mmCIF file of C-alpha atoms in Angstrom:
data_model
loop_
_atom_site.group_PDB
_atom_site.id
_atom_site.type_symbol
_atom_site.label_atom_id
_atom_site.label_comp_id
_atom_site.label_asym_id
_atom_site.label_seq_id
_atom_site.Cartn_x
_atom_site.Cartn_y
_atom_site.Cartn_z
ATOM 1 C CA UNK K 1 -0.180 -0.263 0.188
ATOM 2 C CA UNK K 2 1.177 3.918 -0.566
ATOM 3 C CA UNK K 3 -0.645 6.023 0.296
ATOM 4 C CA UNK K 4 -3.799 6.070 2.755
ATOM 5 C CA UNK K 5 -3.782 8.584 4.567
ATOM 6 C CA UNK K 6 -1.525 8.854 7.468
ATOM 7 C CA UNK K 7 -1.634 6.398 10.866
ATOM 8 C CA UNK K 8 -0.887 8.144 13.557
ATOM 9 C CA UNK K 9 0.791 5.949 16.885
ATOM 10 C CA UNK K 10 -0.560 6.712 20.368
ATOM 11 C CA UNK K 11 -4.304 7.651 22.061
ATOM 12 C CA UNK K 12 -6.573 10.083 20.081
ATOM 13 C CA UNK K 13 -9.175 12.359 20.358
ATOM 14 C CA UNK K 14 -12.333 10.518 19.030
ATOM 15 C CA UNK K 15 -15.682 10.634 18.688
ATOM 16 C CA UNK K 16 -17.976 8.792 21.721
ATOM 17 C CA UNK K 17 -21.268 7.264 20.150
ATOM 18 C CA UNK K 18 -23.890 6.423 21.985
ATOM 19 C CA UNK K 19 -25.465 2.674 22.217
ATOM 20 C CA UNK K 20 -21.934 1.635 21.112
ATOM 21 C CA UNK K 21 -21.227 3.299 18.287
ATOM 22 C CA UNK K 22 -25.019 3.798 16.748
ATOM 23 C CA UNK K 23 -25.328 3.211 12.701
ATOM 24 C CA UNK K 24 -26.244 6.678 10.443
ATOM 25 C CA UNK K 25 -30.089 4.373 8.305
ATOM 26 C CA UNK K 26 -32.219 5.906 6.187
ATOM 27 C CA UNK K 27 -35.188 3.158 7.264
ATOM 28 C CA UNK K 28 -37.959 4.809 4.315
ATOM 29 C CA UNK K 29 -36.094 4.426 1.018
ATOM 30 C CA UNK K 30 -33.863 2.581 -1.545
ATOM 31 C CA UNK K 31 -30.885 4.576 -3.158
ATOM 32 C CA UNK K 32 -30.081 4.616 -6.490
ATOM 33 C CA UNK K 33 -27.322 4.027 -7.909
ATOM 34 C CA UNK K 34 -24.537 7.024 -8.338
ATOM 35 C CA UNK K 35 -21.371 7.310 -9.973
ATOM 36 C CA UNK K 36 -19.908 7.793 -7.276
ATOM 37 C CA UNK K 37 -21.022 4.367 -5.628
ATOM 38 C CA UNK K 38 -23.004 1.559 -7.472
ATOM 39 C CA UNK K 39 -25.205 -0.628 -6.191
ATOM 40 C CA UNK K 40 -24.741 -3.900 -6.647
ATOM 41 C CA UNK K 41 -27.688 -5.559 -5.056
ATOM 42 C CA UNK K 42 -31.535 -2.815 -4.434
ATOM 43 C CA UNK K 43 -32.756 -2.559 -0.913
ATOM 44 C CA UNK K 44 -35.916 -3.427 -0.719
ATOM 45 C CA UNK K 45 -36.535 -3.775 3.358
ATOM 46 C CA UNK K 46 -36.964 -1.926 5.848
ATOM 47 C CA UNK K 47 -35.342 -1.190 8.654
ATOM 48 C CA UNK K 48 -36.928 -2.449 11.360
ATOM 49 C CA UNK K 49 -34.940 -0.337 13.677
ATOM 50 C CA UNK K 50 -35.683 3.330 14.207
ATOM 51 C CA UNK K 51 -33.219 6.217 13.361
ATOM 52 C CA UNK K 52 -32.182 8.596 15.774
ATOM 53 C CA UNK K 53 -31.660 12.809 15.031
ATOM 54 C CA UNK K 54 -28.583 13.087 16.713
ATOM 55 C CA UNK K 55 -26.240 16.524 16.643
ATOM 56 C CA UNK K 56 -22.855 16.103 16.182
ATOM 57 C CA UNK K 57 -19.075 17.959 14.982
ATOM 58 C CA UNK K 58 -16.994 17.333 12.369
ATOM 59 C CA UNK K 59 -13.604 19.158 13.206
ATOM 60 C CA UNK K 60 -12.817 21.815 10.737
ATOM 61 C CA UNK K 61 -8.927 23.322 10.202
ATOM 62 C CA UNK K 62 -8.678 25.242 7.227
ATOM 63 C CA UNK K 63 -6.774 23.518 5.010
ATOM 64 C CA UNK K 64 -3.746 26.852 4.425
ATOM 65 C CA UNK K 65 -3.311 25.419 8.000
ATOM 66 C CA UNK K 66 -1.836 22.148 7.311
ATOM 67 C CA UNK K 67 -0.304 20.142 5.157
ATOM 68 C CA UNK K 68 -2.176 17.342 4.277
ATOM 69 C CA UNK K 69 0.759 14.482 3.026
ATOM 70 C CA UNK K 70 2.753 15.810 6.625
ATOM 71 C CA UNK K 71 1.615 15.095 10.028
ATOM 72 C CA UNK K 72 1.200 18.235 12.393
ATOM 73 C CA UNK K 73 0.478 19.476 15.507
ATOM 74 C CA UNK K 74 -1.590 21.204 13.239
ATOM 75 C CA UNK K 75 -3.947 18.780 12.413
ATOM 76 C CA UNK K 76 -5.594 19.166 15.181
ATOM 77 C CA UNK K 77 -7.611 21.450 17.512
ATOM 78 C CA UNK K 78 -7.429 21.530 20.601
ATOM 79 C CA UNK K 79 -10.467 20.636 23.701
ATOM 80 C CA UNK K 80 -10.603 23.343 26.140
ATOM 81 C CA UNK K 81 -11.239 22.363 30.009
ATOM 82 C CA UNK K 82 -13.811 26.464 30.276
ATOM 83 C CA UNK K 83 -14.598 28.147 27.733
ATOM 84 C CA UNK K 84 -11.962 30.982 29.077
ATOM 85 C CA UNK K 85 -9.419 28.304 26.943
ATOM 86 C CA UNK K 86 -6.847 28.834 30.122
ATOM 87 C CA UNK K 87 -6.434 25.526 29.888
ATOM 88 C CA UNK K 88 -6.134 22.565 27.671
ATOM 89 C CA UNK K 89 -7.113 18.813 28.554
ATOM 90 C CA UNK K 90 -6.596 17.893 24.925
ATOM 91 C CA UNK K 91 -6.639 17.838 20.714
ATOM 92 C CA UNK K 92 -8.875 16.498 18.023
ATOM 93 C CA UNK K 93 -7.931 15.313 14.829
ATOM 94 C CA UNK K 94 -9.204 17.486 11.447
ATOM 95 C CA UNK K 95 -11.880 16.203 10.082
ATOM 96 C CA UNK K 96 -13.483 13.454 13.262
ATOM 97 C CA UNK K 97 -16.103 13.098 14.467
ATOM 98 C CA UNK K 98 -17.580 14.243 18.220
ATOM 99 C CA UNK K 99 -20.566 14.517 20.557
ATOM 100 C CA UNK K 100 -22.525 17.927 20.146
ATOM 101 C CA UNK K 101 -23.168 19.088 23.861
ATOM 102 C CA UNK K 102 -23.687 22.978 24.013
ATOM 103 C CA UNK K 103 -22.561 26.176 22.856
ATOM 104 C CA UNK K 104 -21.704 29.506 23.184
ATOM 105 C CA UNK K 105 -20.949 32.199 21.001
ATOM 106 C CA UNK K 106 -17.491 31.704 20.412
ATOM 107 C CA UNK K 107 -16.840 28.020 21.964
ATOM 108 C CA UNK K 108 -18.401 24.228 21.386
ATOM 109 C CA UNK K 109 -19.105 22.140 24.162
ATOM 110 C CA UNK K 110 -17.967 18.485 22.828
ATOM 111 C CA UNK K 111 -17.317 14.416 24.014
ATOM 112 C CA UNK K 112 -14.570 12.825 22.252
ATOM 113 C CA UNK K 113 -15.267 9.298 21.554
ATOM 114 C CA UNK K 114 -12.165 8.286 24.655
ATOM 115 C CA UNK K 115 -14.807 10.269 27.150
ATOM 116 C CA UNK K 116 -13.271 13.782 27.008
ATOM 117 C CA UNK K 117 -16.077 16.777 27.771
ATOM 118 C CA UNK K 118 -14.344 19.819 27.031
ATOM 119 C CA UNK K 119 -14.503 23.054 24.226
ATOM 120 C CA UNK K 120 -13.155 23.314 21.035
ATOM 121 C CA UNK K 121 -13.767 27.539 18.822
ATOM 122 C CA UNK K 122 -16.917 28.234 16.430
ATOM 123 C CA UNK K 123 -14.410 28.138 13.600
ATOM 124 C CA UNK K 124 -13.373 24.693 14.421
ATOM 125 C CA UNK K 125 -16.859 22.846 14.550
ATOM 126 C CA UNK K 126 -19.221 22.058 12.454
ATOM 127 C CA UNK K 127 -22.177 21.303 13.498
ATOM 128 C CA UNK K 128 -24.609 18.768 11.677
ATOM 129 C CA UNK K 129 -27.509 16.555 12.438
ATOM 130 C CA UNK K 130 -27.270 12.929 11.613
ATOM 131 C CA UNK K 131 -29.970 10.123 12.146
ATOM 132 C CA UNK K 132 -28.396 7.474 14.358
ATOM 133 C CA UNK K 133 -30.181 3.899 14.813
ATOM 134 C CA UNK K 134 -28.745 0.157 16.149
ATOM 135 C CA UNK K 135 -26.761 -2.423 13.923
ATOM 136 C CA UNK K 136 -30.040 -3.951 12.313
ATOM 137 C CA UNK K 137 -30.845 -7.617 13.178
ATOM 138 C CA UNK K 138 -31.145 -9.864 10.218
ATOM 139 C CA UNK K 139 -28.725 -10.105 7.053
ATOM 140 C CA UNK K 140 -31.564 -8.519 4.788
ATOM 141 C CA UNK K 141 -31.631 -5.441 6.512
ATOM 142 C CA UNK K 142 -27.764 -5.487 6.960
ATOM 143 C CA UNK K 143 -26.225 -2.501 4.578
ATOM 144 C CA UNK K 144 -22.300 -2.764 3.211
ATOM 145 C CA UNK K 145 -19.885 -0.248 1.179
ATOM 146 C CA UNK K 146 -17.255 -1.847 -0.176
ATOM 147 C CA UNK K 147 -13.911 -0.483 -0.925
ATOM 148 C CA UNK K 148 -11.467 -1.185 -3.656
ATOM 149 C CA UNK K 149 -8.492 0.438 -2.841
ATOM 150 C CA UNK K 150 -6.501 3.109 -5.268
ATOM 151 C CA UNK K 151 -6.753 3.238 -8.944
ATOM 152 C CA UNK K 152 -6.859 4.947 -11.800
ATOM 153 C CA UNK K 153 -3.673 6.660 -11.736
ATOM 154 C CA UNK K 154 -2.729 5.334 -8.699
ATOM 155 C CA UNK K 155 -2.053 1.508 -8.021
ATOM 156 C CA UNK K 156 -1.343 1.670 -5.177
ATOM 157 C CA UNK K 157 1.494 -1.723 -3.724
ATOM 158 C CA UNK K 158 3.234 -3.626 -6.796
ATOM 159 C CA UNK K 159 4.602 -6.785 -5.929
ATOM 160 C CA UNK K 160 8.880 -6.941 -5.614
ATOM 161 C CA UNK K 161 8.514 -7.961 -9.788
ATOM 162 C CA UNK K 162 6.172 -4.861 -10.127
ATOM 163 C CA UNK K 163 4.146 -6.733 -12.286
ATOM 164 C CA UNK K 164 1.100 -6.882 -9.570
ATOM 165 C CA UNK K 165 -0.359 -4.296 -9.687
ATOM 166 C CA UNK K 166 -2.612 -3.190 -6.012
ATOM 167 C CA UNK K 167 -6.087 -2.061 -7.684
ATOM 168 C CA UNK K 168 -6.290 -4.356 -9.415
ATOM 169 C CA UNK K 169 -6.251 -7.292 -6.792
ATOM 170 C CA UNK K 170 -8.103 -4.530 -4.405
ATOM 171 C CA UNK K 171 -10.549 -4.574 -7.290
ATOM 172 C CA UNK K 172 -10.755 -8.281 -7.853
ATOM 173 C CA UNK K 173 -11.599 -9.267 -4.446
ATOM 174 C CA UNK K 174 -14.055 -5.896 -3.632
ATOM 175 C CA UNK K 175 -16.056 -7.883 -6.550
ATOM 176 C CA UNK K 176 -15.186 -11.574 -5.094
ATOM 177 C CA UNK K 177 -16.696 -9.781 -2.171
ATOM 178 C CA UNK K 178 -19.815 -8.451 -3.087
ATOM 179 C CA UNK K 179 -20.797 -11.816 -5.195
ATOM 180 C CA UNK K 180 -20.821 -12.806 -2.067
ATOM 181 C CA UNK K 181 -22.865 -10.748 0.396
ATOM 182 C CA UNK K 182 -25.115 -9.678 -2.271
ATOM 183 C CA UNK K 183 -25.716 -14.436 -2.603
ATOM 184 C CA UNK K 184 -26.690 -14.141 1.734
ATOM 185 C CA UNK K 185 -28.895 -11.321 1.121
ATOM 186 C CA UNK K 186 -26.787 -8.712 1.786
ATOM 187 C CA UNK K 187 -27.179 -5.400 0.190
ATOM 188 C CA UNK K 188 -24.434 -4.718 -1.309
ATOM 189 C CA UNK K 189 -22.641 -0.848 -2.196
ATOM 190 C CA UNK K 190 -19.218 -0.142 -4.116
ATOM 191 C CA UNK K 191 -17.218 2.858 -4.543
ATOM 192 C CA UNK K 192 -15.374 1.740 -7.750
ATOM 193 C CA UNK K 193 -16.588 -0.969 -10.180
ATOM 194 C CA UNK K 194 -13.795 -0.065 -12.672
ATOM 195 C CA UNK K 195 -10.363 1.191 -12.906
ATOM 196 C CA UNK K 196 -10.359 4.548 -12.061
ATOM 197 C CA UNK K 197 -9.267 7.032 -9.726
ATOM 198 C CA UNK K 198 -10.940 8.245 -6.579
ATOM 199 C CA UNK K 199 -9.798 10.553 -4.254
ATOM 200 C CA UNK K 200 -10.613 10.169 -0.587
ATOM 201 C CA UNK K 201 -13.264 12.975 0.064
ATOM 202 C CA UNK K 202 -15.017 11.757 -3.061
ATOM 203 C CA UNK K 203 -15.254 7.879 -1.246
ATOM 204 C CA UNK K 204 -16.178 8.332 2.006
ATOM 205 C CA UNK K 205 -18.846 10.876 0.464
ATOM 206 C CA UNK K 206 -19.999 8.283 -2.164
ATOM 207 C CA UNK K 207 -20.546 5.941 1.717
ATOM 208 C CA UNK K 208 -21.765 8.407 3.569
ATOM 209 C CA UNK K 209 -24.627 9.139 0.582
ATOM 210 C CA UNK K 210 -25.505 5.479 0.901
ATOM 211 C CA UNK K 211 -26.109 5.271 4.543
ATOM 212 C CA UNK K 212 -24.745 1.809 5.076
ATOM 213 C CA UNK K 213 -23.586 -0.356 8.500
ATOM 214 C CA UNK K 214 -20.634 -0.856 7.827
ATOM 215 C CA UNK K 215 -17.560 0.432 5.608
ATOM 216 C CA UNK K 216 -14.948 -1.963 4.285
ATOM 217 C CA UNK K 217 -11.341 -1.342 2.670
ATOM 218 C CA UNK K 218 -9.671 -3.339 0.601
ATOM 219 C CA UNK K 219 -6.018 -2.712 0.492
ATOM 220 C CA UNK K 220 -2.832 -4.830 -0.234
ATOM 221 C CA UNK K 221 0.669 -3.463 2.274
ATOM 222 C CA UNK K 222 4.273 -3.300 1.552
ATOM 223 C CA UNK K 223 7.638 -2.897 3.128
ATOM 224 C CA UNK K 224 9.999 -0.573 2.489
ATOM 225 C CA UNK K 225 12.585 -3.826 2.286
ATOM 226 C CA UNK K 226 11.174 -6.544 0.229
ATOM 227 C CA UNK K 227 9.936 -9.826 2.730
ATOM 228 C CA UNK K 228 10.686 -7.427 5.780
ATOM 229 C CA UNK K 229 6.547 -8.149 6.629
ATOM 230 C CA UNK K 230 4.262 -10.030 5.679
ATOM 231 C CA UNK K 231 0.277 -11.373 7.090
ATOM 232 C CA UNK K 232 -3.124 -9.251 7.575
ATOM 233 C CA UNK K 233 -3.653 -5.934 9.814
ATOM 234 C CA UNK K 234 -7.205 -5.270 10.128
ATOM 235 C CA UNK K 235 -7.768 -1.306 11.646
ATOM 236 C CA UNK K 236 -10.082 1.006 12.687
ATOM 237 C CA UNK K 237 -10.545 4.262 13.984
ATOM 238 C CA UNK K 238 -12.822 4.854 16.187
ATOM 239 C CA UNK K 239 -13.879 2.902 19.430
ATOM 240 C CA UNK K 240 -16.950 2.374 17.997
ATOM 241 C CA UNK K 241 -15.660 -0.008 15.224
ATOM 242 C CA UNK K 242 -13.279 -1.933 17.242
ATOM 243 C CA UNK K 243 -15.160 -4.914 17.954
ATOM 244 C CA UNK K 244 -16.783 -5.113 14.691
ATOM 245 C CA UNK K 245 -12.656 -4.739 13.309
ATOM 246 C CA UNK K 246 -11.955 -7.876 15.659
ATOM 247 C CA UNK K 247 -14.742 -9.976 14.988
ATOM 248 C CA UNK K 248 -13.694 -9.674 11.006
ATOM 249 C CA UNK K 249 -9.640 -10.782 11.802
ATOM 250 C CA UNK K 250 -11.134 -13.555 14.152
ATOM 251 C CA UNK K 251 -12.704 -15.091 10.896
ATOM 252 C CA UNK K 252 -9.777 -13.564 7.927
ATOM 253 C CA UNK K 253 -6.884 -15.344 10.846
ATOM 254 C CA UNK K 254 -9.265 -18.598 10.884
ATOM 255 C CA UNK K 255 -10.057 -18.652 7.096
ATOM 256 C CA UNK K 256 -6.305 -17.594 5.523
ATOM 257 C CA UNK K 257 -3.414 -19.347 4.673
ATOM 258 C CA UNK K 258 -1.770 -15.739 6.388
ATOM 259 C CA UNK K 259 -0.156 -14.836 9.744
ATOM 260 C CA UNK K 260 -2.160 -12.429 11.624
ATOM 261 C CA UNK K 261 -0.670 -8.390 12.535
ATOM 262 C CA UNK K 262 -4.466 -8.286 14.308
ATOM 263 C CA UNK K 263 -6.910 -5.870 15.074
ATOM 264 C CA UNK K 264 -4.970 -2.235 14.895
ATOM 265 C CA UNK K 265 -5.841 2.020 15.051
ATOM 266 C CA UNK K 266 -5.561 3.093 11.718
ATOM 267 C CA UNK K 267 -6.020 7.409 11.464
ATOM 268 C CA UNK K 268 -7.162 6.492 7.774
ATOM 269 C CA UNK K 269 -8.559 9.488 5.904
ATOM 270 C CA UNK K 270 -11.018 7.114 5.293
ATOM 271 C CA UNK K 271 -11.708 5.989 8.779
ATOM 272 C CA UNK K 272 -11.398 8.808 10.008
ATOM 273 C CA UNK K 273 -14.051 10.987 8.336
ATOM 274 C CA UNK K 274 -16.823 8.817 8.747
ATOM 275 C CA UNK K 275 -19.328 7.616 11.723
ATOM 276 C CA UNK K 276 -19.992 5.021 11.048
ATOM 277 C CA UNK K 277 -18.171 2.150 11.471
ATOM 278 C CA UNK K 278 -15.665 1.576 9.491
ATOM 279 C CA UNK K 279 -12.926 -0.956 8.638
ATOM 280 C CA UNK K 280 -9.740 -0.544 6.847
ATOM 281 C CA UNK K 281 -7.918 -4.396 5.351
ATOM 282 C CA UNK K 282 -4.616 -5.314 4.273
ATOM 283 C CA UNK K 283 -5.086 -8.649 2.881
ATOM 284 C CA UNK K 284 -1.812 -9.036 2.328
ATOM 285 C CA UNK K 285 2.748 -8.601 1.533
ATOM 286 C CA UNK K 286 3.026 -7.958 -1.802
ATOM 287 C CA UNK K 287 6.348 -7.657 -1.999
ATOM 288 C CA UNK K 288 6.561 -10.560 0.455
ATOM 289 C CA UNK K 289 7.049 -13.916 -1.362
ATOM 290 C CA UNK K 290 5.962 -15.636 1.137
ATOM 291 C CA UNK K 291 2.019 -13.681 1.463
ATOM 292 C CA UNK K 292 2.411 -13.067 -2.512
ATOM 293 C CA UNK K 293 2.392 -17.165 -3.364
ATOM 294 C CA UNK K 294 -0.940 -16.950 -0.897
ATOM 295 C CA UNK K 295 -2.752 -14.051 -2.315
ATOM 296 C CA UNK K 296 -2.297 -15.198 -6.248
ATOM 297 C CA UNK K 297 -3.847 -18.432 -5.607
ATOM 298 C CA UNK K 298 -6.707 -20.051 -6.488
ATOM 299 C CA UNK K 299 -9.620 -19.259 -4.217
ATOM 300 C CA UNK K 300 -8.059 -16.384 -1.990
ATOM 301 C CA UNK K 301 -10.699 -14.200 -2.540
ATOM 302 C CA UNK K 302 -13.149 -16.442 -2.146
ATOM 303 C CA UNK K 303 -11.888 -17.480 1.717
ATOM 304 C CA UNK K 304 -11.999 -13.863 2.268
ATOM 305 C CA UNK K 305 -15.130 -13.490 1.331
ATOM 306 C CA UNK K 306 -16.549 -16.555 3.237
ATOM 307 C CA UNK K 307 -15.176 -14.766 6.022
ATOM 308 C CA UNK K 308 -15.780 -11.916 6.622
ATOM 309 C CA UNK K 309 -19.335 -13.621 5.807
ATOM 310 C CA UNK K 310 -19.548 -15.342 8.630
ATOM 311 C CA UNK K 311 -17.713 -12.170 10.414
ATOM 312 C CA UNK K 312 -21.420 -9.841 9.012
ATOM 313 C CA UNK K 313 -23.067 -12.609 10.536
ATOM 314 C CA UNK K 314 -21.934 -13.250 13.671
ATOM 315 C CA UNK K 315 -21.851 -9.415 14.235
ATOM 316 C CA UNK K 316 -25.729 -9.444 12.861
ATOM 317 C CA UNK K 317 -26.395 -12.429 15.443
ATOM 318 C CA UNK K 318 -24.649 -10.417 18.333
ATOM 319 C CA UNK K 319 -28.055 -8.357 17.795
ATOM 320 C CA UNK K 320 -30.548 -10.567 18.354
#
């Protein structure tokens, strides 16, 4: 994987959702295909859950204040203990979501994912009304957005001999996953169905417009030194998505012949900029001879697809 957004190690100030990270849904109508997100199935079942409209805050930083390619303190907004702005009690990354509590003329009170309550300057707060509901209790009401990483002029990671490109593998894998999930009755849509480039903001906009219960971004990894790393990795950003990510990791680990690097926090744009449960999967290293032989073997995509289907079934059954 070349560039998927910046990974920040350590604790980050992220969104606290009620009821363990409730999910954005629309209970009334199906969406049609769009250029940004092509539906693979017609959503025809209404969810049993009643959506609740809540106020949330998306953290804003003027683009002129930070470098999108280099992580720095300018990517963060300070959280103050009081409206007097005398004591800083934390920070929160631009693009992150937080729970809205109250506001004054100049400040907005928020609560972060790890429970920090404080104030940020109003110029850094985009207050939005969003509809949230619980995870569906059956597969026919569960909706997934699949994202094939990279595409077009962005090849992504390459095999050691540079003959295999990540963008091609992710698209093929997403198509296989989509077929398996659709066959099981899950509502599936994809951010891209052909070899074309989408910006990270296009991807998140396409996903949120579909109002899914789970966003899955598919990738293949690489390392600076060939054969120095190997294995699967599952990334999440908001703590409410951690349990889903761990369920996916467990099913992948038991289904494919690759080592597992476990479930990790990842400050990737496509995870951070969405308040729905979102995970990013690295399905092996292309410049690892061991991983590449498994990745390109017959049936690898099918094993990944069946593992994800089993994970989603577990997630849904946990709600029954």
